Structures are given as C-alpha cells and as structure tokens.
Amino acid sequence: MARLWYNTFHDVFSHRGLWLFPLLAGIFWFATLSTLLIRWLAIGRPRYPGQVNPEVPFVSDIAAQTFQPVFIAGCAATGICFFGTVFAVHHVRYSPRFYGLIDDAWWRQSLSLIALVTGLAAAVSLVLLSIFDTVDAHSRHQYMLMATFGGLFISGLATTVVWWDQARGRAFLGLRKWYISNTILVICQFIIGVTFLAFMYSGNMYVSGILEWCLTYMGSFWLLSFVGYTREGENPVLEEQGERQPLLA
C-alpha cells in the first residue's frame, strides 16, 4: 500500500497552475449564486408557483424559474473545477514536485482516493440537480441534492483528516494558517447545515431560507481557501527550516 497515490497517478499532472482550480471554483459558485439572488431582488422578490419555501426562496426555487441556463452553466463550471480542486489538493501532498510526501501513511493516501471519488460524485450530482429542477423533476432533484451534499461532506471530511498533520507537529511554512481557516469553514458549514435542517423541519421557513443562502455562499469561500494549499506547495519549506533562515540575506 506504500506510495498508493503516487503509483496511481505517477505525477501525471503537476502543472504549477493547479491553484487555479479552487480559485475558479470559488469564483464560479459565488457568481452563480449572486446572479440568481440579484435577479430575484431586481424583479421585486416574487413568489413563484410551487415554491418550496414560501418565505425566502431556496436557491433551487429561483433557479427553476429564472435563469436556469445560467444555473446549469454555473453548476457545470463549478463542478468541473471542484473535482479539479479535490485532485489538486491531494496531488500536491504526494507529488515530488510539490510537498513530496510520497511515502505518507497508507490510510491517508486511501482517504485521499476516497475524497477524490466522492468529490467526483458530488460534482456530477451538482450538474444533474441543476438539470432536474425542483419544479419539473422534484424527486430527482431531491435525490441529486442529497447526493451532492453527501459527496461534499465525505470529500471535505476526508480532506480535513488527511491534512490534519498540518495543525499539529511538523508543518510546512505558511500552510498551517490555510488549513486552520479551511477547517473553521468546514465546522461552520456543518453547524449551519444542521441548524438549517432543524429550522426547516420545525417549520420555520424564513430562517431556514436565510441559512441556506449563508451555507451556499460560505461554500465559495471554503473552495477559495484551498488556493493556499496549492500555492504554498510550489516551494515547500518546513516551519523549522524557515525559522533557521537568517534574518538578513
């Protein structure tokens, strides 16, 4: 099981532009949400026929009624870049051209492969849920929504566990702050997600609608936080090595 990731991909893709995947994923998702929200506000915050949330429309409610092509295009672009992000974040860990942890623990490399597979499932499900809108294909939309969140949760959790060593012990210079920021966002998203479900199933649709928008917008910042993983990996230096460098060159 040694060198599991390296033997699978053998540094097949180690371009220095890997950091573009999380950057574009975050931008595409933020732009997609903002387009839908601004459009809804601009036309007077209407209530649509069959709107799931009668108080504050969910993202899917607006997407099903206006600008669905924009939603599909945004989800497709975000899904592709998200899968690229998952691959990039794990590949830089094991690639000798980046952090070079080729002989990392087998369970971490196995978790990385699980994160990659579930990330692909989440990306595909995101595209499909945008096609199967909540009005014309409500059941299929719900299934794809659950698959998307399930894939995101497993992929995000696996990624957090794999990089846990950067929060404790030997860490690469500059990477610890990115890992901590990313982990805080994961925890916040989990708390907001649970709170959203609690309010929705208790019948408080106004609060649940606001929480859903907060949750989805926070996802764009979570994606952007992965930029640091890939950028710092271009010239990795262990913290203790950085501390030993002279103050004046």
Short mmCIF file of C-alpha atoms in Angstrom, two decimals:
data_model
loop_
_atom_site.label_atom_id
_atom_site.label_comp_id
_atom_site.label_asym_id
_atom_site.label_seq_id
_atom_site.Cartn_x
_atom_site.Cartn_y
_atom_site.Cartn_z
CA MET A 1 0.00 0.00 0.00
CA ALA A 2 3.06 2.27 0.08
CA ARG A 3 3.02 5.11 -2.44
CA LEU A 4 -0.60 4.35 -3.24
CA TRP A 5 -1.41 7.79 -4.64
CA TYR A 6 1.92 8.17 -6.46
CA ASN A 7 1.64 4.74 -8.05
CA THR A 8 -1.90 5.54 -9.17
CA PHE A 9 -1.18 8.89 -10.79
CA HIS A 10 2.64 8.88 -11.02
CA ASP A 11 2.83 12.63 -11.09
CA VAL A 12 0.78 12.60 -14.29
CA PHE A 13 -0.42 16.15 -13.78
CA SER A 14 1.79 18.52 -11.81
CA HIS A 15 1.39 21.83 -13.55
CA ARG A 16 2.09 24.90 -11.42
CA GLY A 17 -1.36 26.24 -12.27
CA LEU A 18 -3.22 23.76 -10.05
CA TRP A 19 -4.16 26.63 -7.73
CA LEU A 20 -6.48 27.91 -10.47
CA PHE A 21 -8.94 25.07 -9.82
CA PRO A 22 -10.03 26.24 -6.32
CA LEU A 23 -9.85 29.89 -7.39
CA LEU A 24 -12.15 29.35 -10.36
CA ALA A 25 -14.45 27.00 -8.41
CA GLY A 26 -14.99 29.63 -5.72
CA ILE A 27 -15.49 32.44 -8.24
CA PHE A 28 -17.89 30.45 -10.43
CA TRP A 29 -20.04 29.38 -7.47
CA PHE A 30 -20.12 32.88 -5.94
CA ALA A 31 -21.02 34.40 -9.31
CA THR A 32 -23.77 31.83 -9.93
CA LEU A 33 -25.41 32.47 -6.56
CA SER A 34 -25.09 36.23 -6.89
CA THR A 35 -26.63 36.22 -10.37
CA LEU A 36 -29.68 34.34 -9.12
CA LEU A 37 -30.05 36.43 -5.96
CA ILE A 38 -29.60 39.81 -7.67
CA ARG A 39 -32.03 38.80 -10.41
CA TRP A 40 -34.65 37.81 -7.81
CA LEU A 41 -34.19 41.06 -5.89
CA ALA A 42 -34.24 43.16 -9.07
CA ILE A 43 -37.64 41.86 -10.20
CA GLY A 44 -39.27 42.58 -6.85
CA ARG A 45 -38.71 39.36 -4.84
CA PRO A 46 -41.63 37.43 -6.37
CA ARG A 47 -43.17 34.23 -5.02
CA TYR A 48 -43.05 31.54 -7.65
CA PRO A 49 -45.70 28.84 -8.27
CA GLY A 50 -44.67 25.67 -6.49
CA GLN A 51 -42.03 27.49 -4.45
CA VAL A 52 -40.79 25.04 -1.80
CA ASN A 53 -40.03 27.80 0.72
CA PRO A 54 -42.90 30.33 0.81
CA GLU A 55 -40.92 32.84 2.89
CA VAL A 56 -37.38 33.06 1.48
CA PRO A 57 -36.92 31.04 -1.73
CA PHE A 58 -34.23 28.42 -1.76
CA VAL A 59 -31.53 28.59 -4.42
CA SER A 60 -33.29 25.83 -6.36
CA ASP A 61 -36.60 27.72 -6.26
CA ILE A 62 -35.12 30.73 -8.03
CA ALA A 63 -33.03 28.64 -10.40
CA ALA A 64 -36.07 26.67 -11.55
CA GLN A 65 -37.98 29.81 -12.51
CA THR A 66 -35.45 32.31 -13.82
CA PHE A 67 -32.04 31.99 -15.36
CA GLN A 68 -31.99 28.18 -15.32
CA PRO A 69 -29.42 28.12 -18.18
CA VAL A 70 -27.19 30.32 -16.02
CA PHE A 71 -27.63 27.94 -13.09
CA ILE A 72 -26.81 24.92 -15.23
CA ALA A 73 -23.73 26.60 -16.69
CA GLY A 74 -22.61 27.79 -13.24
CA CYS A 75 -23.07 24.35 -11.67
CA ALA A 76 -21.22 22.68 -14.55
CA ALA A 77 -18.28 25.08 -14.30
CA THR A 78 -18.21 24.81 -10.51
CA GLY A 79 -18.49 21.01 -10.60
CA ILE A 80 -15.59 20.62 -13.03
CA CYS A 81 -13.39 22.99 -11.05
CA PHE A 82 -14.41 21.39 -7.75
CA PHE A 83 -13.28 17.98 -8.93
CA GLY A 84 -10.06 19.60 -10.12
CA THR A 85 -9.72 21.20 -6.69
CA VAL A 86 -10.03 17.88 -4.85
CA PHE A 87 -7.47 16.29 -7.15
CA ALA A 88 -5.10 19.26 -6.85
CA VAL A 89 -5.28 19.48 -3.05
CA HIS A 90 -4.41 15.82 -2.61
CA HIS A 91 -1.99 15.56 -5.53
CA VAL A 92 0.26 18.34 -4.25
CA ARG A 93 0.62 16.43 -0.98
CA TYR A 94 2.13 13.35 -2.61
CA SER A 95 3.73 14.74 -5.76
CA PRO A 96 7.54 15.06 -5.56
CA ARG A 97 7.20 18.35 -7.43
CA PHE A 98 5.25 19.83 -4.51
CA TYR A 99 5.20 18.68 -0.86
CA GLY A 100 6.61 15.29 -1.85
CA LEU A 101 5.07 13.09 0.89
CA ILE A 102 5.29 10.04 -1.38
CA ASP A 103 5.66 7.57 1.48
CA ASP A 104 2.86 9.07 3.59
CA ALA A 105 0.74 6.69 5.71
CA TRP A 106 -1.30 4.29 3.57
CA TRP A 107 -4.54 5.26 5.33
CA ARG A 108 -4.04 8.92 4.40
CA GLN A 109 -3.46 8.00 0.77
CA SER A 110 -6.53 5.75 0.85
CA LEU A 111 -8.59 8.60 2.29
CA SER A 112 -7.30 10.84 -0.48
CA LEU A 113 -8.62 8.40 -3.09
CA ILE A 114 -11.96 8.26 -1.25
CA ALA A 115 -12.08 12.08 -1.24
CA LEU A 116 -11.39 12.09 -4.98
CA VAL A 117 -14.13 9.55 -5.79
CA THR A 118 -16.74 11.22 -3.59
CA GLY A 119 -15.69 14.61 -4.95
CA LEU A 120 -16.39 13.34 -8.46
CA ALA A 121 -19.78 12.04 -7.31
CA ALA A 122 -20.59 15.44 -5.77
CA ALA A 123 -19.54 17.26 -8.94
CA VAL A 124 -21.68 15.07 -11.20
CA SER A 125 -24.65 15.29 -8.80
CA LEU A 126 -24.36 19.10 -8.73
CA VAL A 127 -24.67 19.27 -12.51
CA LEU A 128 -27.60 16.84 -12.54
CA LEU A 129 -29.52 18.71 -9.82
CA SER A 130 -29.30 21.87 -11.90
CA ILE A 131 -30.78 20.00 -14.89
CA PHE A 132 -33.51 18.24 -12.87
CA ASP A 133 -35.10 21.38 -11.46
CA THR A 134 -37.24 21.36 -8.35
CA VAL A 135 -40.46 22.18 -10.28
CA ASP A 136 -40.49 19.71 -13.20
CA ALA A 137 -38.46 16.92 -11.58
CA HIS A 138 -38.78 17.46 -7.85
CA SER A 139 -37.98 13.90 -6.69
CA ARG A 140 -34.91 13.54 -8.90
CA HIS A 141 -33.77 17.00 -7.84
CA GLN A 142 -34.01 15.99 -4.18
CA TYR A 143 -32.03 12.79 -4.80
CA MET A 144 -29.30 14.74 -6.58
CA LEU A 145 -29.29 17.34 -3.81
CA MET A 146 -28.73 14.65 -1.17
CA ALA A 147 -26.02 13.04 -3.33
CA THR A 148 -24.29 16.40 -3.75
CA PHE A 149 -24.26 17.21 -0.04
CA GLY A 150 -23.30 13.64 0.83
CA GLY A 151 -20.37 13.69 -1.58
CA LEU A 152 -19.27 17.13 -0.38
CA PHE A 153 -19.44 16.05 3.25
CA ILE A 154 -17.41 12.87 2.78
CA SER A 155 -14.88 14.50 0.46
CA GLY A 156 -14.48 17.53 2.73
CA LEU A 157 -14.16 15.41 5.87
CA ALA A 158 -11.62 13.07 4.28
CA THR A 159 -9.56 16.04 3.08
CA THR A 160 -9.62 17.61 6.54
CA VAL A 161 -8.43 14.37 8.16
CA VAL A 162 -5.67 13.83 5.57
CA TRP A 163 -4.20 17.27 6.20
CA TRP A 164 -4.66 17.13 9.99
CA ASP A 165 -0.90 16.82 10.47
CA GLN A 166 -0.56 20.47 9.42
CA ALA A 167 -2.41 21.57 12.55
CA ARG A 168 -0.11 19.62 14.85
CA GLY A 169 3.54 18.64 14.75
CA ARG A 170 5.75 19.35 11.75
CA ALA A 171 4.04 21.62 9.28
CA PHE A 172 5.01 23.32 6.08
CA LEU A 173 5.70 27.02 6.32
CA GLY A 174 2.58 29.06 5.56
CA LEU A 175 0.29 26.05 5.23
CA ARG A 176 -0.94 25.87 8.82
CA LYS A 177 -2.97 29.09 8.55
CA TRP A 178 -4.69 27.84 5.38
CA TYR A 179 -5.52 24.51 6.98
CA ILE A 180 -6.93 26.13 10.13
CA SER A 181 -9.01 28.59 8.06
CA ASN A 182 -10.32 25.76 5.91
CA THR A 183 -11.18 23.63 8.94
CA ILE A 184 -13.02 26.52 10.62
CA LEU A 185 -15.11 26.93 7.47
CA VAL A 186 -15.88 23.18 7.44
CA ILE A 187 -17.04 23.33 11.06
CA CYS A 188 -19.14 26.45 10.41
CA GLN A 189 -20.76 24.85 7.38
CA PHE A 190 -21.59 21.75 9.40
CA ILE A 191 -23.16 23.80 12.20
CA ILE A 192 -25.13 25.96 9.76
CA GLY A 193 -26.22 22.86 7.84
CA VAL A 194 -27.56 21.14 10.95
CA THR A 195 -29.27 24.36 12.10
CA PHE A 196 -30.79 24.79 8.64
CA LEU A 197 -32.29 21.29 8.75
CA ALA A 198 -33.59 21.85 12.29
CA PHE A 199 -35.38 25.07 11.35
CA MET A 200 -36.70 23.67 8.08
CA TYR A 201 -38.23 20.56 9.63
CA SER A 202 -39.62 22.61 12.54
CA GLY A 203 -41.49 24.76 10.02
CA ASN A 204 -39.50 27.98 10.39
CA MET A 205 -39.01 28.52 6.66
CA TYR A 206 -37.90 32.14 6.92
CA VAL A 207 -34.82 31.34 8.99
CA SER A 208 -34.08 28.15 7.07
CA GLY A 209 -34.15 30.09 3.79
CA ILE A 210 -31.61 32.61 5.07
CA LEU A 211 -29.42 29.82 6.46
CA GLU A 212 -29.41 28.00 3.13
CA TRP A 213 -28.11 31.08 1.35
CA CYS A 214 -25.47 31.57 4.06
CA LEU A 215 -24.44 27.92 3.72
CA THR A 216 -24.13 28.05 -0.06
CA TYR A 217 -22.22 31.34 -0.06
CA MET A 218 -19.86 30.01 2.60
CA GLY A 219 -19.11 27.13 0.25
CA SER A 220 -17.49 29.54 -2.20
CA PHE A 221 -15.09 30.79 0.49
CA TRP A 222 -14.36 27.19 1.50
CA LEU A 223 -13.33 26.47 -2.09
CA LEU A 224 -11.17 29.59 -2.23
CA SER A 225 -9.33 28.55 0.94
CA PHE A 226 -7.80 25.63 -0.98
CA VAL A 227 -5.81 28.08 -3.09
CA GLY A 228 -3.30 28.29 -0.24
CA TYR A 229 -2.74 24.52 -0.21
CA THR A 230 -1.62 24.50 -3.82
CA ARG A 231 0.22 27.83 -3.85
CA GLU A 232 2.28 27.05 -0.74
CA GLY A 233 3.19 23.68 -2.26
CA GLU A 234 5.10 25.23 -5.15
CA ASN A 235 8.10 25.97 -2.92
CA PRO A 236 7.51 23.97 0.29
CA VAL A 237 9.62 24.68 3.35
CA LEU A 238 9.17 23.10 6.78
CA GLU A 239 8.49 25.63 9.53
CA GLU A 240 11.65 24.81 11.49
CA GLN A 241 13.71 25.28 8.34
CA GLY A 242 12.12 28.66 7.75
CA GLU A 243 12.86 29.70 11.32
CA ARG A 244 16.55 28.84 10.90
CA GLN A 245 16.94 31.10 7.88
CA PRO A 246 18.96 34.29 8.55
CA LEU A 247 17.01 37.50 9.00
CA LEU A 248 19.30 39.29 6.56
CA ALA A 249 20.37 37.60 3.33
#
